[in-house]
């Protein structure tokens, strides 16, 4: 008989939390009791799971000693406030909001650095990195070993769902207002998001980088275990509901064999390679999928040691919920 | 008394042609007679100019010896077919469609390489480069001289107006269809453009680069007069009506003084610098403007010889029509 586990999903009413609950069902995760948890205002609503409607419980009064593993998908402040309490109660934690210090909660993408799991110890606290980093690490880890990356330049075009349900509602509302000739009133975003591209996602610091740009650079260095690689990241917000698109240019130490790159990406399980006469996009390809799409694979125009790629990935599913569930699967297999 | 010139605008019913006619009026270009020309199907319609409606003439039967200067804004095939004929008739040519060999028609952006004009000779044939190259060259030429660029990595997010009026109509139609829950039928674009990002603009060649990507790289090398700089360009199509946005990362030969960059960009006439607590976008900033907006000016996360920029520019006006009119202004000042 398969062992089963009592599980909690914190932030179960958000878009990532909802995808997480759905993936636990789809992947037949060995759940005994599933507790769907949210902060005060959402408590009392319900979340569908295996044909039932699970009542959402209030985070404030939840007893973490009643579960073996908790997913934290409710923002970094919630993780910071409750994850230690969960760990002290003997509950393993997977944080999707990067709320914990890296030394306490290593970042893991199974396709890139699953070896890190060999060194984790009780209470088993892991971080599922940001969605762009999950997509990028999945593809870069699938490249031929011969490619030694020296520098990575990434422009990440983020969907409005990176801002949760509010981002989705805001783009829909703004678009309808503009098409109906009504005047536009931005609320969540600081200006018009419909039919526009915003040059940054949230605030930047005194040096001009956003928190997410710094985070993605650090995540990639940790996930690929090459702390010396130069990473340049620009995160922009595009008028797309779901799915992140990444324009990637990398410089390697020596000439790259493009045929070898094709063969390696083609054989990677978590990657779907789209060949040259076609290209992947988020709508129609990546959204709703468990794999990361990669296309426009090409050398530099004038530099054979340069490799250019286009990556399309479902930010909510593959970039967040699925990666977290995969981490949980590895934890229960080896430790719990 | 100011000398005046008989002028022809080929492709006057297109979005760039229309902007061109409007700029000739706005800038009080010394026009004697203005001939608005289009191919057969548009001939017979009219174009507004100085309170009149000018009748559109048929290109097929137009006599180029009746004008002193012709703007070609009707696609490269039209330029190829008629520009030599115009030159032979003693008419100066400004090509906005890159239909002519570079050796015959040097590419010029006044802010970057106006010095090239000193060497042009009768019949005075010039190319106004692609809109992304005009924007990029305008900003890069304004950087401090001390910065020696070694490598340039650009992701250019192109508005659908880069595909002319049809691109604009298609994005509007697709968006309305989706918001009204109707099924989507892509026509101009090969798939859903609304709420999506397309990884390439038009077809790519056997090495994976699009014609426009190769063109922009060559244009930048010519405009900045640094043929050895490595240029990596990715052109993507975003669901935006007007205005190109460029994410730019450059590597210089040595550390960059960011304060000096700020001062240089701030004092450049053709550039509007947006400082760190804000950022420019195409909607609300660049569209309708004669200047190129630049923001998110910052060094690399871990490399002081790296410079990152975000550029927003009106692709129809600044990137095409205005640059062409500025070239015409220089020609009439010095040669015609």
XYZ file of C-alpha atoms in Angstrom:
672
model
C 0.000 0.000 0.000
C 1.252 3.489 -0.892
C 2.011 5.771 2.007
C -0.073 8.938 1.995
C 0.578 12.377 3.488
C -1.415 15.196 5.039
C -0.717 18.281 2.944
C -1.436 22.003 3.245
C -1.563 24.531 0.418
C -1.174 28.092 1.710
C -2.590 30.635 -0.736
C -4.923 28.056 -2.262
C -7.310 30.640 -3.707
C -4.621 32.405 -5.785
C -3.825 31.411 -9.370
C -0.675 29.461 -8.432
C -2.381 27.842 -5.422
C -5.275 26.721 -7.564
C -2.913 25.232 -10.181
C -1.078 23.471 -7.360
C -4.229 21.792 -6.034
C -5.135 20.758 -9.575
C -1.662 19.247 -10.149
C -1.808 17.271 -6.869
C -4.977 15.689 -8.263
C -3.692 15.186 -11.855
C -0.395 13.650 -10.778
C -2.077 11.428 -8.161
C 0.089 12.828 -5.404
C -0.297 10.529 -2.363
C -2.519 12.871 -0.364
C -4.268 11.677 2.806
C -5.943 14.937 3.830
C -5.590 18.144 1.833
C -5.946 21.408 3.742
C -6.523 24.466 1.578
C -5.501 27.567 3.481
C -5.720 31.281 2.844
C -5.558 34.494 4.785
C -8.647 35.837 6.547
C -10.505 37.386 3.616
C -10.583 34.207 1.486
C -11.283 31.820 4.365
C -14.767 30.385 4.080
C -14.693 30.090 0.262
C -13.942 26.710 -1.316
C -11.493 25.083 -3.748
C -12.377 22.097 -5.997
C -10.355 18.893 -5.505
C -11.251 15.382 -6.686
C -14.897 16.241 -7.234
C -15.353 17.853 -3.834
C -15.306 21.460 -2.754
C -12.739 21.838 -0.007
C -13.529 24.549 2.508
C -10.754 27.160 2.745
C -9.308 27.435 6.253
C -7.890 30.520 7.916
C -4.082 30.615 8.004
C -4.077 32.490 11.326
C -5.538 29.549 13.265
C -4.129 26.649 11.243
C -2.223 23.979 13.195
C 0.844 23.013 11.124
C 1.472 19.946 13.293
C -1.528 18.366 11.561
C 0.298 18.151 8.193
C 3.552 16.608 6.917
C 4.208 19.092 4.104
C 3.087 22.633 3.298
C 3.299 24.580 0.049
C 3.606 28.348 0.604
C 2.141 30.225 -2.381
C 0.830 33.369 -0.715
C 3.662 35.873 -1.099
C 7.005 36.277 0.640
C 5.610 38.006 3.736
C 3.295 35.101 4.506
C 6.196 32.665 4.094
C 8.361 34.752 6.406
C 5.642 34.875 9.037
C 4.554 31.211 9.058
C 7.241 28.954 7.536
C 9.417 28.747 10.643
C 6.360 27.871 12.716
C 5.537 25.112 10.198
C 9.099 23.786 10.298
C 9.131 23.813 14.110
C 5.936 21.730 14.035
C 7.797 19.101 11.959
C 6.212 20.097 8.671
C 8.327 20.135 5.483
C 8.038 23.417 3.559
C 8.153 24.246 -0.128
C 8.198 27.993 -0.609
C 7.030 29.375 -3.975
C 7.443 33.009 -2.901
C 11.195 33.224 -2.178
C 10.523 34.436 1.326
C 13.332 32.540 3.054
C 17.124 32.968 3.171
C 18.830 30.778 0.540
C 21.045 29.161 3.183
C 17.936 27.812 4.938
C 15.910 27.016 1.830
C 17.965 26.009 -1.224
C 16.501 26.799 -4.622
C 15.854 23.696 -6.670
C 14.662 22.950 -10.198
C 14.735 19.147 -10.523
C 15.950 19.245 -14.150
C 18.884 21.504 -13.204
C 20.195 20.828 -9.688
C 18.345 17.853 -8.179
C 21.719 16.820 -6.682
C 21.242 19.538 -4.035
C 18.510 17.402 -2.477
C 21.107 14.878 -1.286
C 22.282 17.413 1.297
C 18.967 18.648 2.710
C 18.061 17.730 6.250
C 15.049 17.932 8.544
C 12.835 19.997 8.588
C 13.253 19.936 4.772
C 12.701 23.463 3.555
C 13.072 24.133 -0.187
C 12.509 27.133 -2.454
C 10.854 26.810 -5.848
C 12.521 29.686 -7.761
C 10.836 32.418 -9.806
C 8.998 31.299 -12.951
C 11.478 32.840 -15.435
C 14.375 31.148 -13.615
C 12.615 27.764 -13.671
C 12.076 28.037 -17.440
C 15.598 29.271 -18.113
C 17.310 26.703 -15.895
C 15.311 23.863 -17.442
C 16.559 24.785 -20.916
C 20.137 25.727 -20.009
C 20.594 22.520 -18.020
C 19.622 20.573 -21.143
C 22.387 22.125 -23.275
C 25.393 19.949 -24.149
C 27.930 19.745 -21.325
C 30.665 21.043 -23.641
C 29.104 24.522 -23.593
C 30.710 26.573 -20.846
C 28.584 29.669 -20.387
C 30.519 32.888 -19.788
C 27.725 35.410 -20.092
C 23.957 35.302 -20.280
C 21.753 38.180 -21.468
C 18.027 37.747 -20.925
C 14.997 39.891 -21.671
C 12.046 38.288 -19.892
C 8.605 39.286 -21.202
C 6.322 38.543 -18.265
C 2.593 37.865 -18.475
C 0.277 39.891 -16.271
C -0.548 36.704 -14.342
C 2.884 37.168 -12.741
C 0.931 39.744 -10.711
C -1.740 37.194 -9.779
C -5.457 37.360 -10.466
C -5.447 41.145 -10.129
C -3.028 41.458 -13.044
C -5.274 39.344 -15.258
C -8.379 41.321 -14.325
C -6.607 44.628 -14.920
C -5.422 43.782 -18.447
C -8.910 42.537 -19.387
C -10.559 45.649 -17.955
C -8.113 48.086 -19.592
C -8.438 46.360 -22.988
C -12.235 46.454 -22.876
C -12.193 50.113 -21.830
C -9.930 51.080 -24.723
C -11.862 49.066 -27.324
C -15.076 50.691 -26.136
C -13.571 54.163 -26.335
C -13.808 54.788 -22.604
C -11.113 56.624 -20.700
C -8.513 54.469 -19.062
C -7.889 54.319 -15.325
C -4.856 52.214 -14.389
C -5.120 50.645 -10.928
C -2.688 47.763 -10.342
C -0.138 48.841 -12.956
C 1.136 52.399 -12.739
C 0.030 53.195 -16.330
C -1.651 51.787 -19.442
C -0.854 48.055 -19.731
C -3.162 47.204 -22.648
C -1.393 47.536 -26.047
C 1.753 48.716 -24.250
C 4.998 47.242 -22.937
C 6.194 48.289 -19.464
C 9.964 48.571 -19.132
C 10.081 47.238 -15.597
C 8.208 44.964 -13.215
C 7.733 46.648 -9.833
C 10.192 49.159 -8.390
C 13.911 49.375 -9.107
C 16.681 50.034 -6.594
C 19.197 52.883 -6.544
C 21.335 51.076 -9.136
C 18.375 50.611 -11.466
C 17.768 46.875 -11.056
C 14.472 45.431 -9.888
C 14.266 42.892 -7.086
C 13.137 40.227 -9.550
C 16.031 40.927 -11.945
C 18.558 40.484 -9.125
C 16.709 37.393 -7.938
C 16.676 35.713 -11.371
C 20.406 36.362 -11.836
C 21.201 34.852 -8.414
C 18.837 31.923 -9.040
C 20.462 31.054 -12.360
C 23.931 31.165 -10.818
C 22.759 28.834 -8.038
C 20.677 26.482 -10.206
C 23.376 26.012 -12.835
C 26.109 25.892 -10.181
C 28.198 28.480 -12.066
C 28.433 31.390 -9.624
C 30.923 33.210 -11.865
C 28.751 33.508 -14.962
C 27.829 37.105 -15.838
C 24.053 37.434 -15.987
C 22.163 40.433 -17.357
C 18.409 40.368 -16.828
C 15.729 42.818 -17.949
C 12.187 41.993 -16.837
C 9.412 43.698 -18.772
C 5.629 43.413 -18.516
C 3.750 42.594 -21.729
C -0.010 42.607 -22.433
C -0.294 38.805 -22.311
C -2.463 36.953 -19.797
C -0.501 33.725 -19.290
C 2.991 32.542 -20.127
C 6.463 34.052 -19.958
C 8.568 34.565 -23.107
C 12.347 34.862 -22.773
C 14.764 36.219 -25.362
C 18.129 34.707 -24.434
C 21.614 35.340 -25.817
C 24.571 33.518 -24.308
C 28.287 33.638 -24.877
C 30.239 30.467 -24.410
C 33.972 29.970 -23.957
C 34.350 28.471 -27.431
C 32.484 27.821 -30.686
C 29.127 26.123 -30.317
C 28.077 23.141 -32.418
C 24.462 24.038 -33.249
C 23.595 20.498 -34.401
C 24.740 19.194 -31.029
C 22.543 21.810 -29.309
C 19.562 20.651 -31.373
C 20.194 17.016 -30.488
C 20.560 17.774 -26.774
C 17.405 19.923 -26.572
C 15.468 17.417 -28.666
C 16.266 14.592 -26.254
C 15.525 16.548 -23.029
C 12.278 15.331 -21.452
C 11.278 18.664 -19.920
C 11.948 20.646 -23.115
C 9.983 20.804 -26.362
C 12.211 21.923 -29.220
C 10.588 23.855 -32.074
C 12.648 23.776 -35.252
C 13.650 26.640 -37.490
C 10.761 27.043 -39.921
C 8.430 27.430 -36.915
C 8.635 29.073 -33.464
C 6.915 28.625 -30.103
C 4.662 31.171 -28.408
C 2.998 31.183 -25.020
C -0.565 31.150 -26.393
C -1.102 27.924 -28.294
C 2.112 26.227 -27.181
C 3.381 26.708 -23.652
C 0.263 27.566 -21.662
C -1.193 24.561 -19.871
C 1.867 22.419 -20.620
C 4.390 20.707 -18.344
C 7.310 21.284 -20.707
C 9.271 24.414 -21.546
C 9.209 25.339 -25.232
C 12.389 26.505 -26.943
C 12.872 27.761 -30.473
C 14.801 30.215 -32.651
C 17.946 28.258 -31.744
C 20.745 29.945 -33.658
C 24.383 30.983 -33.429
C 25.445 34.620 -33.380
C 25.316 36.590 -36.630
C 29.063 37.040 -36.454
C 30.139 34.987 -33.439
C 30.138 31.165 -33.425
C 30.568 31.163 -29.610
C 27.183 32.913 -29.227
C 23.899 31.044 -28.883
C 20.469 32.640 -29.146
C 17.247 31.069 -27.913
C 13.585 31.899 -27.459
C 11.864 30.272 -24.487
C 8.112 30.093 -23.861
C 6.783 28.661 -20.604
C 3.608 28.589 -18.540
C 4.559 30.844 -15.628
C 1.791 29.632 -13.327
C 1.949 25.902 -14.059
C 5.477 24.891 -15.144
C 7.201 27.927 -13.630
C 5.577 27.658 -10.197
C 3.003 24.991 -9.319
C 4.525 22.053 -11.213
C 8.081 22.732 -10.058
C 6.862 22.865 -6.451
C 4.937 19.598 -6.799
C 7.988 17.948 -8.392
C 10.063 19.057 -5.385
C 7.441 17.558 -3.076
C 7.552 14.293 -5.043
C 11.319 14.118 -4.580
C 11.020 14.905 -0.853
C 8.465 12.172 -0.151
C 10.452 9.683 -2.225
C 13.701 10.241 -0.340
C 12.919 11.662 3.081
C 9.350 11.855 4.325
C 12.857 84.445 -50.914
C 13.190 80.776 -49.907
C 13.740 78.341 -52.742
C 10.992 75.727 -53.017
C 11.024 72.215 -54.494
C 8.640 69.914 -56.302
C 8.352 66.778 -54.203
C 6.845 63.307 -54.659
C 5.807 60.920 -51.892
C 5.523 57.350 -53.201
C 3.302 55.209 -50.961
C 1.443 58.301 -49.700
C -1.626 56.334 -48.579
C 0.335 54.049 -46.227
C 0.889 54.855 -42.553
C 4.501 56.027 -43.088
C 3.571 57.958 -46.254
C 0.774 59.734 -44.446
C 3.102 60.667 -41.552
C 5.617 61.940 -44.102
C 3.098 64.274 -45.767
C 2.042 65.527 -42.337
C 5.673 66.213 -41.344
C 6.365 68.125 -44.567
C 3.506 70.410 -43.538
C 4.433 70.629 -39.835
C 8.095 71.379 -40.483
C 7.307 73.898 -43.230
C 9.392 72.006 -45.728
C 9.891 74.302 -48.754
C 7.470 72.498 -51.036
C 6.418 74.037 -54.364
C 4.175 71.209 -55.633
C 3.552 68.047 -53.677
C 2.684 64.916 -55.658
C 1.177 62.094 -53.614
C 1.672 58.830 -55.456
C 0.550 55.267 -54.912
C 0.193 52.077 -56.855
C -2.917 51.430 -58.985
C -5.376 50.402 -56.305
C -4.978 53.535 -54.139
C -4.754 55.966 -57.050
C -7.835 58.175 -57.155
C -8.143 58.486 -53.357
C -6.848 61.635 -51.647
C -4.402 62.695 -48.920
C -4.843 65.823 -46.757
C -2.091 68.468 -46.950
C -2.311 72.103 -45.837
C -6.082 72.120 -45.709
C -6.514 70.605 -49.170
C -7.150 67.072 -50.289
C -4.425 66.094 -52.733
C -5.515 63.593 -55.372
C -3.386 60.422 -55.323
C -1.667 59.782 -58.656
C -0.794 56.437 -60.181
C 2.868 55.482 -59.835
C 2.840 53.632 -63.157
C 2.343 56.790 -65.190
C 4.129 59.326 -62.980
C 6.819 61.456 -64.647
C 9.761 61.722 -62.214
C 11.338 64.539 -64.247
C 8.578 66.784 -62.871
C 9.993 66.609 -59.299
C 13.325 67.382 -57.635
C 13.081 64.847 -54.800
C 11.078 61.670 -54.190
C 10.449 59.764 -50.965
C 9.954 56.019 -51.545
C 7.763 54.560 -48.783
C 5.973 51.784 -50.635
C 8.078 48.692 -49.965
C 11.422 47.517 -51.311
C 10.045 46.103 -54.569
C 8.571 49.459 -55.554
C 11.874 51.172 -54.773
C 13.765 48.623 -56.843
C 11.422 49.090 -59.775
C 11.222 52.900 -59.869
C 14.140 54.511 -57.994
C 16.666 54.166 -60.845
C 14.144 55.710 -63.227
C 13.695 58.606 -60.787
C 17.473 59.072 -60.449
C 17.927 59.009 -64.219
C 15.314 61.763 -64.490
C 17.462 63.930 -62.176
C 15.329 63.358 -59.102
C 16.984 62.870 -55.698
C 15.717 59.763 -53.878
C 15.195 58.975 -50.208
C 14.329 55.317 -49.787
C 12.482 54.292 -46.628
C 12.179 50.641 -47.679
C 15.847 49.568 -47.967
C 15.312 48.487 -51.564
C 18.678 49.675 -52.900
C 22.263 48.392 -52.564
C 24.100 50.154 -49.730
C 26.921 51.191 -52.059
C 24.429 53.197 -54.148
C 22.293 54.481 -51.288
C 24.157 55.013 -48.002
C 22.149 54.622 -44.813
C 22.003 57.824 -42.810
C 20.601 58.866 -39.434
C 21.499 62.550 -39.041
C 22.204 62.228 -35.306
C 24.661 59.362 -35.939
C 26.495 59.660 -39.257
C 25.579 62.950 -40.933
C 29.236 63.155 -42.010
C 28.456 60.603 -44.732
C 26.504 63.284 -46.562
C 29.730 65.127 -47.394
C 30.586 62.358 -49.853
C 27.272 61.906 -51.659
C 27.016 62.978 -55.280
C 24.337 63.445 -57.905
C 21.736 61.933 -58.261
C 21.701 61.945 -54.391
C 20.216 58.644 -53.327
C 19.966 57.954 -49.571
C 18.464 55.200 -47.430
C 16.545 55.928 -44.256
C 17.272 52.764 -42.203
C 14.781 50.529 -40.421
C 12.890 52.072 -37.497
C 14.640 50.028 -34.758
C 18.040 50.996 -36.201
C 17.109 54.692 -36.302
C 16.081 54.597 -32.630
C 19.115 52.604 -31.556
C 21.624 54.687 -33.520
C 20.151 57.926 -32.187
C 20.741 56.783 -28.601
C 24.082 55.034 -29.093
C 25.500 58.036 -30.966
C 24.646 60.196 -27.954
C 26.708 58.080 -25.534
C 29.998 59.524 -24.282
C 32.847 59.092 -26.787
C 34.904 57.242 -24.177
C 32.601 54.220 -24.459
C 34.019 51.811 -27.023
C 31.318 49.268 -27.795
C 32.526 45.685 -28.187
C 29.210 43.867 -28.267
C 25.574 44.836 -28.519
C 22.633 42.564 -27.634
C 19.199 43.839 -28.618
C 15.688 42.448 -28.250
C 13.411 44.665 -30.348
C 9.701 44.497 -29.457
C 8.013 45.709 -32.641
C 4.554 47.227 -32.856
C 2.107 45.747 -35.359
C 2.269 49.023 -37.318
C 5.664 47.761 -38.501
C 3.432 45.659 -40.801
C 1.551 48.739 -41.997
C -2.163 49.444 -41.756
C -2.976 45.752 -42.137
C -1.045 44.927 -38.967
C -3.009 47.532 -37.004
C -6.350 46.295 -38.327
C -5.479 42.675 -37.576
C -4.547 43.287 -33.918
C -7.743 45.309 -33.375
C -9.880 42.633 -35.036
C -8.270 39.731 -33.153
C -8.580 41.528 -29.801
C -12.256 42.301 -30.356
C -12.950 38.715 -31.439
C -11.316 37.300 -28.320
C -13.029 39.737 -25.931
C -16.372 38.878 -27.524
C -15.737 35.156 -27.188
C -15.664 34.549 -30.929
C -13.246 32.102 -32.540
C -10.049 33.604 -33.820
C -8.970 33.548 -37.457
C -5.449 34.904 -37.984
C -4.924 36.450 -41.424
C -1.857 38.679 -41.692
C 0.044 37.063 -38.809
C 0.482 33.305 -38.918
C -1.180 32.834 -35.510
C -2.851 34.649 -32.590
C -1.262 38.094 -32.162
C -3.646 39.495 -29.522
C -2.418 38.818 -25.955
C 0.568 36.913 -27.375
C 4.201 37.603 -28.280
C 5.518 36.259 -31.592
C 9.142 35.120 -31.489
C 9.977 36.337 -34.956
C 8.978 38.960 -37.507
C 8.527 37.386 -40.948
C 10.491 34.337 -42.123
C 13.954 33.294 -40.975
C 16.784 31.977 -43.156
C 18.570 28.622 -42.945
C 20.745 29.935 -40.096
C 17.713 31.109 -38.128
C 18.024 34.886 -38.557
C 15.303 37.018 -40.077
C 16.022 39.492 -42.869
C 15.248 42.381 -40.512
C 17.598 41.067 -37.806
C 20.483 40.889 -40.297
C 19.539 44.307 -41.644
C 19.488 45.994 -38.225
C 22.891 44.527 -37.334
C 24.400 45.767 -40.611
C 22.714 49.158 -40.238
C 24.093 49.669 -36.736
C 27.601 48.761 -37.852
C 27.329 51.257 -40.716
C 25.600 54.042 -38.767
C 28.003 53.916 -35.835
C 30.986 53.374 -38.128
C 32.190 50.406 -36.058
C 32.042 47.462 -38.475
C 33.776 45.163 -35.994
C 31.229 45.414 -33.187
C 29.416 42.128 -32.491
C 25.682 42.686 -32.794
C 23.012 40.213 -31.699
C 19.452 41.137 -32.671
C 16.169 39.388 -31.901
C 13.059 40.976 -33.409
C 9.763 39.980 -31.843
C 6.220 41.126 -32.537
C 4.199 42.396 -29.564
C 0.480 43.256 -29.300
C 1.087 47.006 -29.398
C -0.278 49.282 -32.132
C 2.404 51.967 -32.362
C 5.961 52.337 -31.091
C 8.987 50.055 -30.879
C 10.525 49.132 -27.508
C 14.144 47.969 -27.401
C 15.866 46.128 -24.575
C 19.574 46.822 -25.066
C 22.629 45.432 -23.292
C 26.079 46.496 -24.412
C 29.585 45.537 -23.410
C 32.255 48.174 -23.602
C 36.022 47.802 -23.593
C 36.314 49.224 -20.080
C 34.278 50.321 -17.064
C 31.471 52.724 -17.796
C 30.879 55.897 -15.802
C 27.091 55.873 -15.418
C 26.928 59.511 -14.322
C 28.737 60.489 -17.504
C 26.209 58.435 -19.518
C 23.359 60.270 -17.803
C 24.907 63.649 -18.544
C 25.518 62.778 -22.207
C 22.013 61.405 -22.804
C 20.466 64.304 -20.930
C 22.163 66.855 -23.188
C 21.377 65.089 -26.499
C 18.694 66.999 -28.434
C 17.150 63.955 -30.116
C 16.975 61.920 -26.899
C 14.651 62.236 -23.911
C 16.205 60.686 -20.837
C 13.869 59.214 -18.216
C 15.494 58.846 -14.823
C 15.555 55.864 -12.519
C 12.390 56.190 -10.462
C 10.395 56.282 -13.709
C 10.621 54.598 -17.133
C 9.452 55.384 -20.667
C 6.902 53.406 -22.661
C 5.691 53.726 -26.222
C 2.088 54.572 -25.271
C 2.082 57.866 -23.397
C 5.713 58.763 -24.095
C 7.248 57.978 -27.465
C 4.273 57.819 -29.823
C 3.773 61.076 -31.721
C 7.134 62.440 -30.588
C 10.221 63.502 -32.533
C 12.630 62.315 -29.848
C 13.709 58.828 -28.828
C 13.003 57.997 -25.189
C 15.602 56.152 -23.138
C 15.374 54.856 -19.606
C 16.417 52.073 -17.250
C 20.000 53.247 -17.736
C 22.106 50.991 -15.533
C 25.399 49.137 -15.340
C 25.609 45.355 -15.305
C 24.641 43.500 -12.132
C 28.190 42.210 -11.874
C 30.046 43.917 -14.705
C 30.921 47.638 -14.658
C 31.783 47.494 -18.405
C 28.172 46.553 -19.203
C 25.469 49.130 -19.911
C 21.748 48.360 -20.079
C 19.145 50.610 -21.668
C 15.462 50.627 -22.567
C 14.532 52.569 -25.686
C 11.015 53.598 -26.741
C 10.449 55.252 -30.114
C 7.638 56.025 -32.551
C 8.390 53.570 -35.354
C 6.248 55.356 -37.943
C 7.185 58.956 -37.148
C 10.695 59.151 -35.638
C 11.840 55.785 -36.986
C 10.738 56.371 -40.571
C 8.970 59.548 -41.712
C 10.890 62.078 -39.615
C 14.312 60.589 -40.343
C 13.529 60.688 -44.080
C 12.367 64.320 -43.910
C 15.511 65.237 -41.946
C 17.618 63.651 -44.694
C 15.696 65.683 -47.273
C 16.309 68.855 -45.251
C 20.052 68.151 -45.269
C 20.036 67.425 -49.008
C 18.265 70.645 -49.940
C 20.502 72.631 -47.612
C 23.737 71.343 -49.106
C 23.074 70.099 -52.606
C 19.739 70.707 -54.301
